[in-house]
Tab-separated table of C-alpha atoms in Angstrom:
chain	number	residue	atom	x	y	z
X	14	UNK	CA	333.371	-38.186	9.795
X	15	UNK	CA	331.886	-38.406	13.028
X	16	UNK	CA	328.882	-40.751	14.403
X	17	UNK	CA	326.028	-38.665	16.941
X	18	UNK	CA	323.209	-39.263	18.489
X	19	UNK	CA	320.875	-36.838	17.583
X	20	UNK	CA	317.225	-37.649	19.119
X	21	UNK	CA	315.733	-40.993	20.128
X	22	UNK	CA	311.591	-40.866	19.235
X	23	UNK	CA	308.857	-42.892	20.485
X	24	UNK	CA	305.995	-43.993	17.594
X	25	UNK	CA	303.145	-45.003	20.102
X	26	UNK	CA	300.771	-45.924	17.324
X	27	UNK	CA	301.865	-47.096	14.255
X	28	UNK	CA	305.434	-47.712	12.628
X	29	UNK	CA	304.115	-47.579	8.686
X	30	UNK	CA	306.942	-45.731	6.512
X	31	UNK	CA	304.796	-42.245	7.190
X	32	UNK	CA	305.108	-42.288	10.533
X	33	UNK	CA	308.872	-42.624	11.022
X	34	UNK	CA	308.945	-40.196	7.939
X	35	UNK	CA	307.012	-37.426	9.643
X	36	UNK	CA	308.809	-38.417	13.175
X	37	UNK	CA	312.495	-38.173	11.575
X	38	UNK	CA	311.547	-34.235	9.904
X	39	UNK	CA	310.117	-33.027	12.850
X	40	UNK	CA	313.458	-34.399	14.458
X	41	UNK	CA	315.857	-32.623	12.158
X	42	UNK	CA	313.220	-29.194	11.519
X	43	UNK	CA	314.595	-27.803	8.075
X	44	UNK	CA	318.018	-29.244	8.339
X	45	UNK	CA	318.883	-30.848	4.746
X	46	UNK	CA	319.164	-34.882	5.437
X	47	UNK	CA	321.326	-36.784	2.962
X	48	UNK	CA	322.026	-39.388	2.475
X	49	UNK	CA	320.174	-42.050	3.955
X	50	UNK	CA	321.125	-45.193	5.863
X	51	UNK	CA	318.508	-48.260	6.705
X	52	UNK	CA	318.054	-51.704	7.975
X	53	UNK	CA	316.085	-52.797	5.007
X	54	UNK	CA	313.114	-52.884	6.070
X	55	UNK	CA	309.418	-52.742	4.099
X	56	UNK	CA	308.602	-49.619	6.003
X	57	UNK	CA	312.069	-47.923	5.088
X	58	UNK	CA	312.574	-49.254	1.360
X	59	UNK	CA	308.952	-49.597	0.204
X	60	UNK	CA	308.162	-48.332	-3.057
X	61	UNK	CA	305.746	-47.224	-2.496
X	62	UNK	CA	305.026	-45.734	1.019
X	63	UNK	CA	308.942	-46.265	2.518
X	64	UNK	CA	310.323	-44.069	4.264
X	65	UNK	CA	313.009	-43.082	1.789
X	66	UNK	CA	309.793	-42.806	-1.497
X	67	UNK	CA	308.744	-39.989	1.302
X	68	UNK	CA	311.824	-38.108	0.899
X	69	UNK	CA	312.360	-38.349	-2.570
X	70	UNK	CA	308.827	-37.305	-3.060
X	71	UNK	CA	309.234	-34.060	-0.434
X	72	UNK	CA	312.937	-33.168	-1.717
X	73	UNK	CA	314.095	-31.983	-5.398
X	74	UNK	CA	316.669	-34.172	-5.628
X	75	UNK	CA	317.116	-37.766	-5.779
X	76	UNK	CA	317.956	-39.400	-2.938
X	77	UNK	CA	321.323	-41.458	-2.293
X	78	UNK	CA	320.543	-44.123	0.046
X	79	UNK	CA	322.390	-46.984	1.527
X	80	UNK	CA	321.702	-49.830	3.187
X	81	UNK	CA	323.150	-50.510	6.550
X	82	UNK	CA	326.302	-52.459	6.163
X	83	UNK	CA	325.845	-54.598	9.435
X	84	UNK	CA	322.274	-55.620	8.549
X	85	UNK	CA	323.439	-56.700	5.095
X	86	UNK	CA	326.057	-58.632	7.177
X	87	UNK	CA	323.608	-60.159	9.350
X	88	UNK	CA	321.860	-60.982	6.082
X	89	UNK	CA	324.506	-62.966	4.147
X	90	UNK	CA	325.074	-64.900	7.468
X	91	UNK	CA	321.092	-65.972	8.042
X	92	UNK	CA	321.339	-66.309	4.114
X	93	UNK	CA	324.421	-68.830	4.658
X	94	UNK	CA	322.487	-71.250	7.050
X	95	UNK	CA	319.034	-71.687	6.064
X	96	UNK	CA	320.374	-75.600	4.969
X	97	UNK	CA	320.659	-75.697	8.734
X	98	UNK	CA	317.311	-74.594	9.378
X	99	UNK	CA	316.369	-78.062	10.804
X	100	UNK	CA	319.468	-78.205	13.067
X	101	UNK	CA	318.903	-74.637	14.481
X	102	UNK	CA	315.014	-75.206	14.979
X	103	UNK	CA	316.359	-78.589	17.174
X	104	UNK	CA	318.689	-76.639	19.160
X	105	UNK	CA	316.435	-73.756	19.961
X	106	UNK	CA	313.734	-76.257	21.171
X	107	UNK	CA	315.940	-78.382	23.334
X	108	UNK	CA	317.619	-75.169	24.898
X	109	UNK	CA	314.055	-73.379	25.484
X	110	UNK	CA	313.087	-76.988	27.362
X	111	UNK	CA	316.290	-76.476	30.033
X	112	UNK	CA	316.023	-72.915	30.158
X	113	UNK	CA	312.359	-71.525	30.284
X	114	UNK	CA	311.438	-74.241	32.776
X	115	UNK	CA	312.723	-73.524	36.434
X	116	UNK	CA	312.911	-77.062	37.673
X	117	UNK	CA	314.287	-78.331	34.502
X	118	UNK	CA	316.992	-74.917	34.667
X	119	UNK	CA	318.033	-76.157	38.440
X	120	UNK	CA	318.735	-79.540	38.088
X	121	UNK	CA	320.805	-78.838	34.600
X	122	UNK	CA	322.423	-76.028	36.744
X	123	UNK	CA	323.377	-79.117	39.339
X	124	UNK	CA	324.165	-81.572	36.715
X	125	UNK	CA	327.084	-78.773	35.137
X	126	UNK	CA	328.226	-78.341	38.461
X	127	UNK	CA	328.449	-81.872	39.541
X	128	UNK	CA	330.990	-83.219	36.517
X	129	UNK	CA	332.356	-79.653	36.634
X	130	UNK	CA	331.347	-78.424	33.898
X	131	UNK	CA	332.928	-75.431	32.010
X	132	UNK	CA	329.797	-73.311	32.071
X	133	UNK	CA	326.865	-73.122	34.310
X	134	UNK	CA	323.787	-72.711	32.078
X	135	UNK	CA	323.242	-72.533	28.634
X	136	UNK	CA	322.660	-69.347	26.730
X	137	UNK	CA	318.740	-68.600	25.593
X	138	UNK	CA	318.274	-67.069	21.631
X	139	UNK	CA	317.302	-63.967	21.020
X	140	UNK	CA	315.501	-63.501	17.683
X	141	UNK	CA	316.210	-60.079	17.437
X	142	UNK	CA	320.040	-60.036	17.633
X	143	UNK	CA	320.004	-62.765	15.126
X	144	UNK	CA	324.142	-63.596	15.642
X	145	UNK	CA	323.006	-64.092	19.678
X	146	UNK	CA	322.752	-67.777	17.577
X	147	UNK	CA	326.420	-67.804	17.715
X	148	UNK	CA	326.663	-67.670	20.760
X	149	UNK	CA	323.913	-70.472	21.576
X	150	UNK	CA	325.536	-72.963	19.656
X	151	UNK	CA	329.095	-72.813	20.956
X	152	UNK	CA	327.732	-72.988	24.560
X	153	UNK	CA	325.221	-75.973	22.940
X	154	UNK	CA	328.155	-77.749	21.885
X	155	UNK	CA	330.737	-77.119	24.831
X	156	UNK	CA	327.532	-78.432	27.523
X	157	UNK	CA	326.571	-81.401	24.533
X	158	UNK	CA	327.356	-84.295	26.717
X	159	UNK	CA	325.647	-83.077	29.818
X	160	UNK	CA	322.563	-82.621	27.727
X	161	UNK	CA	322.401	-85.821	26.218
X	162	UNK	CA	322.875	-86.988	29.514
X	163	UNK	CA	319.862	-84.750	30.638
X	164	UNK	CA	317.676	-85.274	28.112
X	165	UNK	CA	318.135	-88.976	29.031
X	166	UNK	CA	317.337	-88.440	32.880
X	167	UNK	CA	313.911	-86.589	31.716
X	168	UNK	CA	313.119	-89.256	29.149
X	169	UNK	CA	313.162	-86.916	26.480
X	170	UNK	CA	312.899	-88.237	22.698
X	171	UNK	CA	315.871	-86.219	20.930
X	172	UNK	CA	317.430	-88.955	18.282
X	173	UNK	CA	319.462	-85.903	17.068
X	174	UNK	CA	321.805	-85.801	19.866
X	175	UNK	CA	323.567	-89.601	18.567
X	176	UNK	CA	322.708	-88.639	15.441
X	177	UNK	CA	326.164	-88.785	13.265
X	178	UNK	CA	324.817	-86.426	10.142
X	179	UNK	CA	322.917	-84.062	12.371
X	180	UNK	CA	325.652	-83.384	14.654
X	181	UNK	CA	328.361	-82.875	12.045
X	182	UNK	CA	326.600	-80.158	10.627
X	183	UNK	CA	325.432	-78.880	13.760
X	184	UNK	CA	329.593	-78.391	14.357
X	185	UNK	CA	329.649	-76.746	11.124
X	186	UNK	CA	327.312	-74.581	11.244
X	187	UNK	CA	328.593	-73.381	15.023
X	188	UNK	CA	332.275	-72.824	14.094
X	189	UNK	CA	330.840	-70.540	10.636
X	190	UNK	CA	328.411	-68.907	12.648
X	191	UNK	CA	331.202	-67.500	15.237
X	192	UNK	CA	333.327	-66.693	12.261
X	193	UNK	CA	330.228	-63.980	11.335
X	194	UNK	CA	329.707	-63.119	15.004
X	195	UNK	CA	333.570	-62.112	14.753
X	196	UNK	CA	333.053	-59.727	11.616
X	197	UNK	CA	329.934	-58.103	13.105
X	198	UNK	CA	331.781	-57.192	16.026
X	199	UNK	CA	334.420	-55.920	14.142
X	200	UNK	CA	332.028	-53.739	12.135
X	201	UNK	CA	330.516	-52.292	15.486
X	202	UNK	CA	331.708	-49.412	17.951
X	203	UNK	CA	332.203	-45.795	17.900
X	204	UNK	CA	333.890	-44.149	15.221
X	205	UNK	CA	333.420	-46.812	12.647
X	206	UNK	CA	333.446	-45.188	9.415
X	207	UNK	CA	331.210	-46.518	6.502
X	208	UNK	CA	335.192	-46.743	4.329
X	209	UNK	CA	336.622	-48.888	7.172
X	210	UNK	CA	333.661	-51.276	7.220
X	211	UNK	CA	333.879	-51.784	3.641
X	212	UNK	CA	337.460	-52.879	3.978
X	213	UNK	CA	336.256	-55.158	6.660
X	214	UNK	CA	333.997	-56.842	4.797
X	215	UNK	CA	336.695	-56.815	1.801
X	216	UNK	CA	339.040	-58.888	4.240
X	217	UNK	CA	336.600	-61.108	5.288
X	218	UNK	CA	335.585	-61.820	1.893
X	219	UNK	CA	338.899	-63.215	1.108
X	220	UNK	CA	338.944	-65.045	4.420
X	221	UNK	CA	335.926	-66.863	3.038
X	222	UNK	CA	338.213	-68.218	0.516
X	223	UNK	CA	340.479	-69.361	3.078
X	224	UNK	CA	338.188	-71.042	4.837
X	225	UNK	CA	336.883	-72.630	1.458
X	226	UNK	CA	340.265	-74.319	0.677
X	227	UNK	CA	340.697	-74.778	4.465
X	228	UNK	CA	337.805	-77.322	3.648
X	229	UNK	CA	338.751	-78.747	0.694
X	230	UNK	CA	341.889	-79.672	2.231
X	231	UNK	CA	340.633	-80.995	5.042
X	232	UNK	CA	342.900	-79.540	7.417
X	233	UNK	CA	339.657	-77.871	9.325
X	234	UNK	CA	342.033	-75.390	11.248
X	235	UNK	CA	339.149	-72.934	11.147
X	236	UNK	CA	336.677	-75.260	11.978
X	237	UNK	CA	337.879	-76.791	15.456
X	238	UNK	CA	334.422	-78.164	16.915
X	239	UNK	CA	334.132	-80.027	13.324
X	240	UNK	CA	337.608	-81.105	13.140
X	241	UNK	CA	337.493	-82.645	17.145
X	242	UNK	CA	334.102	-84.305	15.967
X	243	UNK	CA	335.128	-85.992	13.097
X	244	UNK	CA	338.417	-86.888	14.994
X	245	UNK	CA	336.783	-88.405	17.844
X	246	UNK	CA	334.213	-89.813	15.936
X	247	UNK	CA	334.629	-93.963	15.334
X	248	UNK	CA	331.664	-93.879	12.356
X	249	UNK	CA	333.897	-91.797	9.803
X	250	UNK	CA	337.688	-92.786	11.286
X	251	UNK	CA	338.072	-95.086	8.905
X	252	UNK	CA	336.352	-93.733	6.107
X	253	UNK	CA	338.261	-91.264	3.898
X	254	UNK	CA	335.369	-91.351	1.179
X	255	UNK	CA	333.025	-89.845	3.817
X	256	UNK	CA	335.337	-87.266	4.929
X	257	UNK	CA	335.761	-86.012	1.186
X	258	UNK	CA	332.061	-85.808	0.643
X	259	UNK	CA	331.397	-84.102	3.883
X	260	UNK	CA	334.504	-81.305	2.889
X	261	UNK	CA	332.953	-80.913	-0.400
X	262	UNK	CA	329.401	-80.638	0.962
X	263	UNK	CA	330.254	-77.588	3.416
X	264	UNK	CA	333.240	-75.979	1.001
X	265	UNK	CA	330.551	-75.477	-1.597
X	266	UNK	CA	328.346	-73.527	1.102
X	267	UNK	CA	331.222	-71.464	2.103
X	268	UNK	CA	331.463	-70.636	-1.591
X	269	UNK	CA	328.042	-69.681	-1.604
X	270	UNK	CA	328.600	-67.194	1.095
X	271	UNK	CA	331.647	-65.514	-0.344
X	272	UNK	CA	329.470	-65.102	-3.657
X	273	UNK	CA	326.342	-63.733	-1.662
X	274	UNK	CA	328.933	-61.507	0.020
X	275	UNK	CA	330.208	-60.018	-3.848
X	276	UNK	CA	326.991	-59.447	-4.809
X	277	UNK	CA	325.801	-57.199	-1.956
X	278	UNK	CA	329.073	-55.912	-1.298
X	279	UNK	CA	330.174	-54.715	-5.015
């Protein structure tokens, strides 16, 4: 099994399903296309007027068609954080205020550079690559004091950064959010076969559980930015009661990923 490039094809009109239908036979001429791969989309799976109803209305046989194994991935991992919708929204707005302003951008620029900072900017989201969100928050988190301190400079109202709740999930959310950017690397690169991805979602499936007990136990060795925050953090050091409640809270969503991850993945 081999992967190739066979033909990249501009639609300067319209995308519907009948376009990219008509744009992938002229494409391949007579040659006999099975089986089909897509992202999911309306204008692929429609039932109507998808992309794949075209071909099984055009062909005599029934189509086998699969959907793409890193979108699916990409999908169990937006699936698993939509409780941290709030926290993600908060992020994106208080990066997009340092970053998409040039003023704003220089002086945070000097601010990392005078306490020596590891990094020199922060990293902007890209809606598209939906994992770039990965990405984001670890460099969020790892620049988190010099933004408070920013914010606090420019008089900007953002509660959430001394917020105790909001930031313990927001350390949640970043160290399970890298563990998903790790698997979709993993599933990328030339000369991936569909059988080896399978087996790589498989083993992260049972790392899931791992992570789920990791939890439970409270040990948080795969979840280092929540661990050091709940370490360092004077509001919940002497409160065992909280830390249970907070395990429980985030095992149970970890659960809820590795089930989302059976069902799609059978």
């Amino acid at each position: 099994m081999r992967e190739e490039l066979v033909k990249l094809v501009f639609l300067p009109k319209r995308t519907q399903g009948i376009d990219t239908y008509n744009a992938v036979v002229e494409a391949f001429f007579s040659q006999d296309i099975r089986p089909i791969t897509s992202d999911g989309a309306l204008s692929m799976m429609g039932a109507t007027s998808g992309v794949i109803q075209f071909f099984v209305k055009e062909t005599k046989y029934q189509d086998i068609q699969f959907h793409c194994i890193i979108h699916q991935e990409a999908l169990c991992a937006r699936e698993s954080s939509k409780k941290f919708y709030d926290v993600l929204k908060d992020v994106t707005k208080m990066v997009n205020y340092i970053m998409a302003h040039a003023v704003n951008f220089r002086q945070f620029q000097g601010l990392l550079e005078e306490v020596q900072a590891q990094f020199n900017c922060l990293l902007m989201y890209n809606n598209v690559w939906w994992l770039s969100r990965g990405q984001v928050l670890e460099r969020f988190v790892a620049c988190l004091d010099e933004i408070r301190l920013f914010m606090n400079k420019k008089r900007q109202e953002y509660p959430q950064l001394t917020d105790m709740a909001w930031l313990i999930n927001l350390m949640f959310i970043t160290d399970f959010i890298l563990h998903f950017n790790v698997l979709n690397k993993q599933l990328q690169g030339v000369g991936k076969t569909a059988e080896r991805m399978f087996y790589d979602i498989k083993i992260f499936e049972r790392k899931l559980q791992v992570f789920e007990r990791d939890l439970e136990s409270g040990q948080l060795k795969y979840f280092p930015n929540l661990k050091m925050h709940l370490e360092n953090s004077t509001t919940f050091a002497d409160n065992p009661t909280s830390h249970q409640e907070i395990y429980k809270e985030f095992s149970s969503i970890v659960a809820a990923a590795k089930v989302n991850f059976s069902n799609r993945f059978l």
